[in-house]
Amino acid sequence: MFNTIRNWRERRIVARHPIAESLWREALRRCTAARRLGASDQATLRILATLFLDRKSLEPTGGLELTDTDRVLLAAHACVPIIKLGMDWYDGWHSVIVYPDAFVPRRPQLDAAGVEHQSNAVMAGEAWGRGPVIVSWAEVLNSGKRPGHNVIVHEMAHKLDMLNGDANGFPPLHRRMDRRVWSQVFSNAWDRLQDDRRNGIDLPIDPYALESPAEFFAVASEQFFEEPVALRQHLPDVYRQLEQFYRQHPL
Ligand SMILES: [Zn+2]
């Protein structure tokens, strides 16, 4: 097991800048995935959220203002996936840019033919390799309200996925995990869901999962923390792989 606090510097941050009890209670009230945790995991989450707020820069933009409660809530959502992994897993990037609402990224994109064009896609969130995480605050507030959705967990899953290169649905697995089993489980589930979609069957997961293997991992991670019963019921093998990866048992 890792130590939640790695060194004297972090110990000092947690001691000097603890999250006030009232803010923490409010964050727990508004974060479904955190509410489900046992007392000891909630205590770990509170330490990680404190370190997250110290280490990452939350940057509201577009006229948005974030209160202290909002910041604690965002940090709590962000740290749920790493309760059993540790803050090291979020190394290598610094900022979370928060738009008031859905946003259109202002950057050129290369299409399949290599032609550069401006994307007009409206986004709820995105994560760049070694760059910022960008989220819509409206979408953050929707987390847990739309069943199975959590935009912050989604973007954090991309960040974990990108620890070993491009986002491809294959984050760095732990030593006792089997890469072949991971691939097999995710590709079998992918094939089955594609068939279901072709046959007009309602999917048990947000169809956005079928955009790419990276999105599948991120969307399944959202459901793992927000709606674990449904994920285990419909995609039990995926659920078990995520249990091993996150080292958590949200049920
Ligand atoms: Zn995504």
Tab-separated table of C-alpha atoms and ligand atoms in Angstrom:
chain	number	residue	atom	x	y	z
A	1	MET	CA	0.000	0.000	0.000
A	2	PHE	CA	1.140	3.536	-0.622
A	3	ASN	CA	1.360	6.215	2.034
A	4	THR	CA	-1.211	8.906	1.372
A	5	ILE	CA	1.284	11.508	2.588
A	6	ARG	CA	4.637	11.050	0.901
A	7	ASN	CA	6.921	13.454	2.719
A	8	TRP	CA	7.277	16.191	5.323
A	9	ARG	CA	6.235	18.870	2.826
A	10	GLU	CA	2.901	17.202	2.189
A	11	ARG	CA	2.461	16.581	5.914
A	12	ARG	CA	2.885	20.314	6.443
A	13	ILE	CA	0.361	21.179	3.704
A	14	VAL	CA	-2.231	18.877	5.230
A	15	ALA	CA	-1.532	20.198	8.734
A	16	ARG	CA	-1.544	23.887	7.788
A	17	HIS	CA	-4.251	23.955	5.133
A	18	PRO	CA	-6.788	21.343	6.138
A	19	ILE	CA	-10.145	21.444	4.398
A	20	ALA	CA	-12.578	22.974	6.884
A	21	GLU	CA	-15.090	20.532	8.319
A	22	SER	CA	-18.109	22.425	6.983
A	23	LEU	CA	-16.681	22.548	3.435
A	24	TRP	CA	-15.819	18.879	3.552
A	25	ARG	CA	-19.279	17.881	4.759
A	26	GLU	CA	-20.828	19.909	1.943
A	27	ALA	CA	-18.526	18.294	-0.640
A	28	LEU	CA	-19.452	14.817	0.609
A	29	ARG	CA	-23.116	15.699	0.447
A	30	ARG	CA	-22.757	16.669	-3.223
A	31	CYS	CA	-20.425	13.882	-4.375
A	32	THR	CA	-22.214	10.531	-4.721
A	33	ALA	CA	-19.051	8.518	-5.290
A	34	ALA	CA	-17.433	9.956	-2.148
A	35	ARG	CA	-20.545	9.437	-0.020
A	36	ARG	CA	-20.457	5.739	-0.760
A	37	LEU	CA	-16.976	5.329	0.760
A	38	GLY	CA	-16.212	3.987	4.239
A	39	ALA	CA	-14.880	6.350	6.919
A	40	SER	CA	-11.229	5.478	6.395
A	41	ASP	CA	-11.403	5.945	2.609
A	42	GLN	CA	-13.213	9.256	3.149
A	43	ALA	CA	-10.359	10.345	5.422
A	44	THR	CA	-7.840	9.394	2.718
A	45	LEU	CA	-9.914	11.244	0.141
A	46	ARG	CA	-9.862	14.363	2.312
A	47	ILE	CA	-6.054	14.284	2.493
A	48	LEU	CA	-5.759	13.698	-1.260
A	49	ALA	CA	-8.204	16.528	-1.968
A	50	THR	CA	-6.100	18.831	0.237
A	51	LEU	CA	-2.967	17.889	-1.695
A	52	PHE	CA	-4.820	18.209	-5.011
A	53	LEU	CA	-5.870	21.770	-4.151
A	54	ASP	CA	-2.277	22.576	-3.195
A	55	ARG	CA	-0.680	21.035	-6.233
A	56	LYS	CA	-3.134	21.747	-9.041
A	57	SER	CA	-4.274	25.127	-10.193
A	58	LEU	CA	-8.043	25.410	-10.636
A	59	GLU	CA	-8.647	28.099	-13.231
A	60	PRO	CA	-12.219	29.268	-13.738
A	61	THR	CA	-12.693	31.090	-17.017
A	62	GLY	CA	-15.445	32.729	-19.067
A	63	GLY	CA	-16.740	34.749	-16.123
A	64	LEU	CA	-17.112	31.733	-13.859
A	65	GLU	CA	-16.230	32.118	-10.188
A	66	LEU	CA	-15.613	29.144	-7.951
A	67	THR	CA	-16.295	29.320	-4.226
A	68	ASP	CA	-14.193	27.401	-1.692
A	69	THR	CA	-16.967	24.805	-1.535
A	70	ASP	CA	-16.875	24.429	-5.327
A	71	ARG	CA	-13.101	23.912	-5.261
A	72	VAL	CA	-13.313	21.294	-2.539
A	73	LEU	CA	-16.118	19.538	-4.417
A	74	LEU	CA	-14.066	19.469	-7.622
A	75	ALA	CA	-11.022	18.117	-5.760
A	76	ALA	CA	-13.135	15.445	-4.060
A	77	HIS	CA	-14.507	14.226	-7.410
A	78	ALA	CA	-11.010	14.273	-8.893
A	79	CYS	CA	-9.420	12.222	-6.128
A	80	VAL	CA	-12.011	9.435	-5.895
A	81	PRO	CA	-10.200	7.356	-8.562
A	82	ILE	CA	-6.824	7.577	-6.785
A	83	ILE	CA	-7.851	6.761	-3.204
A	84	LYS	CA	-5.955	3.470	-3.424
A	85	LEU	CA	-3.357	4.649	-5.943
A	86	GLY	CA	-1.990	7.868	-4.515
A	87	MET	CA	-1.291	11.378	-5.754
A	88	ASP	CA	1.729	10.242	-7.834
A	89	TRP	CA	-0.750	8.994	-10.406
A	90	TYR	CA	-1.665	12.625	-11.129
A	91	ASP	CA	1.917	13.759	-11.643
A	92	GLY	CA	2.964	15.509	-14.852
A	93	TRP	CA	0.215	18.117	-15.259
A	94	HIS	CA	-0.842	21.204	-13.417
A	95	SER	CA	-4.122	22.892	-14.256
A	96	VAL	CA	-7.836	22.318	-14.389
A	97	ILE	CA	-9.528	24.940	-16.547
A	98	VAL	CA	-13.209	25.283	-15.719
A	99	TYR	CA	-15.693	26.777	-18.186
A	100	PRO	CA	-19.152	27.804	-16.986
A	101	ASP	CA	-20.816	25.547	-19.527
A	102	ALA	CA	-20.087	23.320	-22.502
A	103	PHE	CA	-17.257	24.792	-24.564
A	104	VAL	CA	-15.816	24.657	-28.060
A	105	PRO	CA	-12.074	24.061	-27.993
A	106	ARG	CA	-10.223	26.784	-29.930
A	107	ARG	CA	-7.560	24.730	-31.545
A	108	PRO	CA	-6.980	23.354	-34.985
A	109	GLN	CA	-7.502	19.632	-35.427
A	110	LEU	CA	-6.141	17.352	-38.098
A	111	ASP	CA	-8.763	15.281	-39.835
A	112	ALA	CA	-8.164	11.787	-41.225
A	113	ALA	CA	-6.759	13.279	-44.435
A	114	GLY	CA	-4.295	15.415	-42.477
A	115	VAL	CA	-6.201	18.623	-43.168
A	116	GLU	CA	-6.216	21.166	-40.382
A	117	HIS	CA	-9.579	22.615	-39.396
A	118	GLN	CA	-11.228	24.198	-36.396
A	119	SER	CA	-13.276	21.765	-34.415
A	120	ASN	CA	-16.820	22.901	-33.760
A	121	ALA	CA	-17.543	20.074	-31.371
A	122	VAL	CA	-19.096	21.231	-28.131
A	123	MET	CA	-17.283	19.587	-25.255
A	124	ALA	CA	-18.156	18.853	-21.645
A	125	GLY	CA	-14.564	18.075	-20.831
A	126	GLU	CA	-11.208	17.140	-22.268
A	127	ALA	CA	-7.735	16.219	-21.127
A	128	TRP	CA	-4.494	16.794	-22.995
A	129	GLY	CA	-1.397	14.694	-22.536
A	130	ARG	CA	0.797	16.547	-20.005
A	131	GLY	CA	-1.519	19.551	-20.497
A	132	PRO	CA	-4.543	20.825	-18.629
A	133	VAL	CA	-7.802	19.143	-17.868
A	134	ILE	CA	-10.717	21.229	-19.139
A	135	VAL	CA	-14.241	20.779	-17.820
A	136	SER	CA	-17.612	22.460	-17.906
A	137	TRP	CA	-18.789	23.433	-14.429
A	138	ALA	CA	-22.422	22.816	-15.421
A	139	GLU	CA	-21.384	19.262	-16.236
A	140	VAL	CA	-19.524	18.885	-12.926
A	141	LEU	CA	-22.712	19.844	-11.115
A	142	ASN	CA	-24.573	17.216	-13.129
A	143	SER	CA	-22.293	14.459	-11.842
A	144	GLY	CA	-24.332	11.852	-10.078
A	145	LYS	CA	-27.585	13.458	-11.222
A	146	ARG	CA	-27.457	11.882	-14.651
A	147	PRO	CA	-26.969	8.241	-13.634
A	148	GLY	CA	-23.466	6.947	-14.235
A	149	HIS	CA	-22.004	10.296	-15.277
A	150	ASN	CA	-19.080	12.127	-13.742
A	151	VAL	CA	-17.136	14.419	-16.068
A	152	ILE	CA	-14.224	14.860	-13.665
A	153	VAL	CA	-13.778	11.118	-13.151
A	154	HIS	CA	-13.966	10.783	-16.948
A	155	GLU	CA	-11.151	13.274	-17.546
A	156	MET	CA	-9.066	11.859	-14.694
A	157	ALA	CA	-9.398	8.403	-16.252
A	158	HIS	CA	-7.938	9.870	-19.474
A	159	LYS	CA	-5.078	11.302	-17.419
A	160	LEU	CA	-4.375	7.888	-15.885
A	161	ASP	CA	-4.618	6.316	-19.342
A	162	MET	CA	-2.068	8.822	-20.691
A	163	LEU	CA	0.538	7.961	-18.059
A	164	ASN	CA	2.003	5.427	-20.468
A	165	GLY	CA	1.533	7.308	-23.756
A	166	ASP	CA	-1.479	8.253	-25.825
A	167	ALA	CA	-4.944	7.651	-24.412
A	168	ASN	CA	-5.848	4.219	-25.758
A	169	GLY	CA	-7.856	2.539	-23.009
A	170	PHE	CA	-4.724	0.892	-21.663
A	171	PRO	CA	-3.461	2.630	-18.517
A	172	PRO	CA	-0.355	1.289	-16.762
A	173	LEU	CA	-1.579	-1.890	-15.080
A	174	HIS	CA	-0.365	-3.139	-11.710
A	175	ARG	CA	2.156	-5.933	-11.518
A	176	ARG	CA	-0.310	-8.689	-10.766
A	177	MET	CA	-2.686	-7.669	-13.526
A	178	ASP	CA	-2.576	-9.437	-16.873
A	179	ARG	CA	-2.390	-7.209	-19.952
A	180	ARG	CA	-3.865	-9.922	-22.141
A	181	VAL	CA	-6.868	-10.351	-19.864
A	182	TRP	CA	-7.426	-6.577	-19.819
A	183	SER	CA	-7.371	-6.405	-23.646
A	184	GLN	CA	-9.577	-9.449	-24.015
A	185	VAL	CA	-12.186	-8.239	-21.540
A	186	PHE	CA	-12.418	-4.747	-22.998
A	187	SER	CA	-12.451	-5.894	-26.621
A	188	ASN	CA	-15.088	-8.573	-25.938
A	189	ALA	CA	-17.295	-6.017	-24.209
A	190	TRP	CA	-16.688	-3.557	-27.056
A	191	ASP	CA	-17.725	-6.133	-29.686
A	192	ARG	CA	-20.847	-7.058	-27.756
A	193	LEU	CA	-21.903	-3.447	-27.319
A	194	GLN	CA	-21.272	-2.720	-31.004
A	195	ASP	CA	-23.526	-5.665	-31.904
A	196	ASP	CA	-26.199	-4.466	-29.514
A	197	ARG	CA	-26.049	-0.988	-30.996
A	198	ARG	CA	-26.336	-2.338	-34.542
A	199	ASN	CA	-29.351	-4.374	-33.449
A	200	GLY	CA	-31.020	-1.334	-31.920
A	201	ILE	CA	-30.703	-2.677	-28.364
A	202	ASP	CA	-30.417	-0.050	-25.614
A	203	LEU	CA	-26.875	0.006	-24.263
A	204	PRO	CA	-26.271	-0.389	-20.521
A	205	ILE	CA	-23.573	2.302	-20.745
A	206	ASP	CA	-23.359	5.756	-22.357
A	207	PRO	CA	-22.946	5.054	-26.116
A	208	TYR	CA	-20.136	7.626	-26.134
A	209	ALA	CA	-18.052	4.725	-24.781
A	210	LEU	CA	-17.997	3.347	-28.329
A	211	GLU	CA	-16.204	6.399	-29.761
A	212	SER	CA	-12.817	4.773	-29.092
A	213	PRO	CA	-11.073	2.425	-26.627
A	214	ALA	CA	-9.925	5.507	-24.668
A	215	GLU	CA	-13.519	6.714	-24.298
A	216	PHE	CA	-14.640	3.220	-23.355
A	217	PHE	CA	-12.190	3.163	-20.449
A	218	ALA	CA	-13.167	6.694	-19.347
A	219	VAL	CA	-16.938	6.107	-19.594
A	220	ALA	CA	-16.670	2.710	-17.861
A	221	SER	CA	-14.657	4.396	-15.092
A	222	GLU	CA	-17.436	6.952	-14.606
A	223	GLN	CA	-19.991	4.192	-14.293
A	224	PHE	CA	-17.696	2.163	-12.004
A	225	PHE	CA	-17.703	4.955	-9.429
A	226	GLU	CA	-21.167	6.413	-10.016
A	227	GLU	CA	-23.301	3.391	-10.831
A	228	PRO	CA	-21.301	0.309	-9.828
A	229	VAL	CA	-24.338	-1.946	-9.491
A	230	ALA	CA	-25.323	-1.390	-13.120
A	231	LEU	CA	-21.771	-1.845	-14.405
A	232	ARG	CA	-21.273	-5.089	-12.503
A	233	GLN	CA	-24.639	-6.366	-13.656
A	234	HIS	CA	-24.161	-5.621	-17.355
A	235	LEU	CA	-20.389	-5.746	-17.845
A	236	PRO	CA	-19.125	-7.882	-14.943
A	237	ASP	CA	-15.718	-8.630	-16.472
A	238	VAL	CA	-15.073	-4.943	-17.131
A	239	TYR	CA	-16.165	-4.216	-13.561
A	240	ARG	CA	-13.643	-6.751	-12.223
A	241	GLN	CA	-10.782	-5.309	-14.275
A	242	LEU	CA	-11.589	-1.821	-12.998
A	243	GLU	CA	-11.762	-3.171	-9.438
A	244	GLN	CA	-8.221	-4.441	-9.869
A	245	PHE	CA	-6.979	-1.299	-11.544
A	246	TYR	CA	-8.488	1.213	-9.110
A	247	ARG	CA	-8.071	-1.224	-6.184
A	248	GLN	CA	-11.540	-0.221	-5.037
A	249	HIS	CA	-14.779	-2.095	-4.537
A	250	PRO	CA	-17.490	0.536	-4.829
A	251	LEU	CA	-20.205	-2.047	-4.131
B	1	ZN	ZN	-13.303	11.418	-23.104
